[in-house]
C-alpha positions in Angstrom: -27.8 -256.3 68.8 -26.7 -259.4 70.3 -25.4 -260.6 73.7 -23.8 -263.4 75.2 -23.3 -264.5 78.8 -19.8 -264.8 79.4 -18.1 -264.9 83.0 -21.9 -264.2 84.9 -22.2 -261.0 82.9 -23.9 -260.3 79.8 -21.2 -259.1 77.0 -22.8 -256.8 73.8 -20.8 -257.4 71.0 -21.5 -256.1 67.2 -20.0 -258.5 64.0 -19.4 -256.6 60.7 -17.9 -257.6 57.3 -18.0 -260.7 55.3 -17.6 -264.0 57.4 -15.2 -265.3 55.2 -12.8 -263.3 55.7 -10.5 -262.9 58.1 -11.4 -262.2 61.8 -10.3 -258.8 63.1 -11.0 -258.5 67.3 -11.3 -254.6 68.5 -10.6 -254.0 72.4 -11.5 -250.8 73.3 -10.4 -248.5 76.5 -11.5 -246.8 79.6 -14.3 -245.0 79.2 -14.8 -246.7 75.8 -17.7 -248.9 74.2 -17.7 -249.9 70.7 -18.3 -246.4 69.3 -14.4 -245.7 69.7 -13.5 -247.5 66.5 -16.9 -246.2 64.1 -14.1 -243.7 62.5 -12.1 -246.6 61.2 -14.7 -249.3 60.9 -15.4 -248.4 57.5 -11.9 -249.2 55.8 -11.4 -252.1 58.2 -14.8 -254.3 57.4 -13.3 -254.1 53.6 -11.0 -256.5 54.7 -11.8 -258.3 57.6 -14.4 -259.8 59.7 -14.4 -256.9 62.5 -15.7 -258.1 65.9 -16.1 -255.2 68.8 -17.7 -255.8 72.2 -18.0 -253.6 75.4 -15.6 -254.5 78.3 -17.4 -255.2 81.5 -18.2 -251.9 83.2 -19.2 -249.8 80.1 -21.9 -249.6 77.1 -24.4 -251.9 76.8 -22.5 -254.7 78.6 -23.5 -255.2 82.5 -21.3 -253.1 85.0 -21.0 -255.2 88.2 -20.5 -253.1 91.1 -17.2 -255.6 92.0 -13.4 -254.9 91.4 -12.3 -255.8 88.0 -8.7 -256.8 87.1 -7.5 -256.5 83.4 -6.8 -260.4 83.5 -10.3 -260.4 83.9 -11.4 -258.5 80.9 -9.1 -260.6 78.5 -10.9 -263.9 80.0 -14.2 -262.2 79.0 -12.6 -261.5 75.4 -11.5 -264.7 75.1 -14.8 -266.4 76.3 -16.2 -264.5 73.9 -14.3 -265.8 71.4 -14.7 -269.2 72.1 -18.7 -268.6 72.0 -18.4 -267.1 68.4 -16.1 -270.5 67.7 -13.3 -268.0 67.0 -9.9 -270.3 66.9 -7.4 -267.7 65.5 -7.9 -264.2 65.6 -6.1 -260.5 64.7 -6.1 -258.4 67.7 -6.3 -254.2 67.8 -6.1 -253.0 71.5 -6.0 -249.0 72.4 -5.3 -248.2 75.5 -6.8 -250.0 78.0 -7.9 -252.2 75.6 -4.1 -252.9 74.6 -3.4 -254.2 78.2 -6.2 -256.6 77.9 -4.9 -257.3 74.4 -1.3 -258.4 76.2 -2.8 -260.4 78.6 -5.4 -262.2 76.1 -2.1 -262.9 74.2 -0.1 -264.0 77.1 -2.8 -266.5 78.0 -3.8 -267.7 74.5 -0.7 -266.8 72.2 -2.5 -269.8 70.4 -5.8 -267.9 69.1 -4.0 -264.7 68.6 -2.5 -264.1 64.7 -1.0 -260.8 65.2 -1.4 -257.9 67.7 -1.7 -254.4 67.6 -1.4 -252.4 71.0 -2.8 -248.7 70.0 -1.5 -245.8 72.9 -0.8 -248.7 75.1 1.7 -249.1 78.1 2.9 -252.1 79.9 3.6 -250.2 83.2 2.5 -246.6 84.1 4.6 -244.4 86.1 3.6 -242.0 89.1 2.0 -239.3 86.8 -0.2 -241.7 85.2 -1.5 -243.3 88.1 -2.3 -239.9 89.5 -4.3 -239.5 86.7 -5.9 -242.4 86.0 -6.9 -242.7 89.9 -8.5 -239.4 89.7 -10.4 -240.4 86.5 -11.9 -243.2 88.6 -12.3 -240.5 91.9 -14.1 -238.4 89.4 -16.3 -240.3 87.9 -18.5 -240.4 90.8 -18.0 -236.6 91.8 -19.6 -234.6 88.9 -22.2 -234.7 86.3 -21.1 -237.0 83.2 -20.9 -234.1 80.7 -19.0 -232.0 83.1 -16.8 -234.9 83.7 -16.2 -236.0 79.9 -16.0 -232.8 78.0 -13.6 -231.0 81.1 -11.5 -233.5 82.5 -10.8 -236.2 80.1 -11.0 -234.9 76.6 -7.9 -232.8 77.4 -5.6 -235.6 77.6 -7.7 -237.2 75.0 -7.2 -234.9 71.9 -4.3 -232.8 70.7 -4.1 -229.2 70.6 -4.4 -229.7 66.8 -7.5 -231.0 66.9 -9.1 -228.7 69.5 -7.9 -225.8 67.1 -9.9 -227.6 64.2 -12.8 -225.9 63.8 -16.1 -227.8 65.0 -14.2 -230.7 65.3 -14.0 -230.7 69.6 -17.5 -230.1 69.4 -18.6 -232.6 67.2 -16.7 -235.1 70.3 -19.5 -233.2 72.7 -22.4 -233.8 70.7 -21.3 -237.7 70.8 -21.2 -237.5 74.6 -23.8 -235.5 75.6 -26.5 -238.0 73.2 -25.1 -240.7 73.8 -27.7 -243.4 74.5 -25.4 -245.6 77.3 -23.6 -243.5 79.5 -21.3 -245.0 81.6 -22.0 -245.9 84.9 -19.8 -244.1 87.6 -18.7 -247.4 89.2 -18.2 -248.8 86.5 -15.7 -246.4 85.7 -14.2 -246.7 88.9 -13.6 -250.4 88.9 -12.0 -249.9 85.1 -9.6 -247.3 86.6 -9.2 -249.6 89.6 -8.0 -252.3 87.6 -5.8 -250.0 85.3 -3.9 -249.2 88.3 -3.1 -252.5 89.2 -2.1 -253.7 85.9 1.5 -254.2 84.4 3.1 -256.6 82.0 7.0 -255.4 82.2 7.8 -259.1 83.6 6.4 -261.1 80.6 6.8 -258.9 77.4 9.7 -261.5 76.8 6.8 -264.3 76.7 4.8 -262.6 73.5 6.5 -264.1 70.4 2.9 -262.8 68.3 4.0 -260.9 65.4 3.4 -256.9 67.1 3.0 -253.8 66.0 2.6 -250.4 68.5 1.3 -247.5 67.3 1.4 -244.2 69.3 0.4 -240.3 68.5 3.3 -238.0 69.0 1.0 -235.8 71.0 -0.6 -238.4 73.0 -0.4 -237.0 77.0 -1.5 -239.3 78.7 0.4 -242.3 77.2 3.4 -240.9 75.6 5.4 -241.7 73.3 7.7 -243.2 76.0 5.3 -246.1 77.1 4.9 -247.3 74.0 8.5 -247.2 73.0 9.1 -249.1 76.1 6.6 -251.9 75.0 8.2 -252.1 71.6 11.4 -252.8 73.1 10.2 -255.4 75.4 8.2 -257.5 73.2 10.6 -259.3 70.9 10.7 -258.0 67.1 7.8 -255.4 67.6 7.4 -252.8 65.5 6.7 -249.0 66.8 4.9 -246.7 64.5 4.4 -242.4 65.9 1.8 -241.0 64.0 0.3 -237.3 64.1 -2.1 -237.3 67.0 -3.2 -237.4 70.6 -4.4 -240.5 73.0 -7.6 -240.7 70.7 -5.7 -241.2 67.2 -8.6 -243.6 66.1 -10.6 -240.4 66.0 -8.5 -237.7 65.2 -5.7 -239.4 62.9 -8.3 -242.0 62.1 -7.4 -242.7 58.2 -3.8 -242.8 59.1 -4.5 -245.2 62.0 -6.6 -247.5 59.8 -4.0 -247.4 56.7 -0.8 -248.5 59.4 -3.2 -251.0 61.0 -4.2 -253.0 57.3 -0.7 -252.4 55.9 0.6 -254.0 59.2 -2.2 -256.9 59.2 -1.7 -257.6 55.4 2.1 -259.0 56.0 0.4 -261.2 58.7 -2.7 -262.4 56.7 -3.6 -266.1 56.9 -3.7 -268.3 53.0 -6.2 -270.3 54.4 -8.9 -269.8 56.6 -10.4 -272.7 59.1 -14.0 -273.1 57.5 -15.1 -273.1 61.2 -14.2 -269.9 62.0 -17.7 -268.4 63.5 -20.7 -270.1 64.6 -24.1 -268.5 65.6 -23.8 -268.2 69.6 -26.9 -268.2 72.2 -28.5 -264.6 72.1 -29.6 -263.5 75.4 
């Protein structure tokens, strides 16, 4: 599985689908390699050329033990790419990842096609930054398991889908095998820089065709964050669907369905025929 060197770090990325069709960049959230989106990959690679990487700080991408800034992390997407000769790109962000995926827009409102900000936020209040700040205290504190499966899959998943059966249980069988475990400063530095993020001063400036999706049970990203961002980014659309913060698992065919129906109205005639070229493998 490739790499690239982007920003002094090396960045693991995955490519999937047919090259000629459209590209589709995934930006995943705290806590959150590639693996978030394998629930939704399938319908998706149908239909586009679906490029995931890690963020800085998690999977199999380096964790520098340095503060990290969300600006940051939409450099590194955007370096990355310029190394796969990506000119004009689709982009899904949840969570985390859909604060990067504002600020890669912001920058580069000329690479991005159309955007898709999945339990997003542009500003947290005092509740969330308790929270997120003791996800980053955390991290550090306990054991990884201990940490994953008691205090963030709570806020994670509904109640629905801890009362399905096997289904919360099948999450802790991902975690507790899973082959790159975060790295507790790592996690620290990506809480770090969710704290000091906020976009509520520039929504005005994104003119990319948007769309926001949200779970009605998501806790820790209600349903009022994201209504917030669909007002302040001209012409968005807001979508509630049945789920918590981690939809792309739980509500996963109903994410992917909104997500293609919203990217089909937004679908280039013509594709640039140099779209993706073969970048240096480290």
């Amino acid at each position: 599985m490739p790499k690239v060197l982007i920003n002094g770090i090396d960045l693991f990325y995955d490519i999937q689908g047919n090259s000629e069709k459209e590209p589709l960049l995934l930006i995943a959230g705290f806590d959150s390699d590639i693996s978030t989106w394998s629930a939704i990959m399938p319908l998706l690679v149908e239909e586009y050329q679906v490029i995931r990487f890690d963020n800085r700080g998690i999977g199999q991408s380096f964790a520098p033990d340095s503060p990290y800034s969300i600006k940051q992390m939409a450099v590194d997407a955007a370096a990355l790419l310029d190394e796969l000769g990506i000119n004009f790109v689709h982009v899904v962000g949840h969570s985390m990842g859909g604060q990067i995926a504002q600020e890669l827009t912001l920058a580069h409102p000329e690479k991005v096609q159309s955007l898709i900000l999945l339990s997003s936020w542009t500003k947290g209040d005092r509740k969330f930054h308790a929270l997120i700040e003791m996800f980053g205290d955390l991290a550090s504190k306990l054991d990884s398991t201990i940490y994953h499966q008691k205090i963030l899959l709570p806020w994670m998943f509904s109640d629905a889908f801890y009362s399905t059966e096997g289904a919360i249980e099948q999450v802790n069988d991902l975690i507790e095998n899973n082959p790159f475990p975060p790295l507790p400063h790592g996690l620290y530095h990506q809480s770090q820089a969710i704290l000091k993020s906020n976009t509520s001063d520039r929504l005005t400036n994104i003119c990319t065709p948007t769309l926001v999706v949200v779970g009605k049970d998501d806790l820790l990203t209600p349903v009022k964050f994201s209504e917030q961002l669909a007002t302040g980014i001209p012409n968005a659309e807001l979508v509630v669907l049945d789920g918590g913060h981690a939809f792309v698992v739980e509500s996963a065919g109903a994410v992917a369905k909104t997500v293609l129906d919203f990217l089909a109205k937004h679908k280039q005639h013509a594709l640039q025929s140099d779209q993706l070229t073969t970048p240096t493998v480290s």
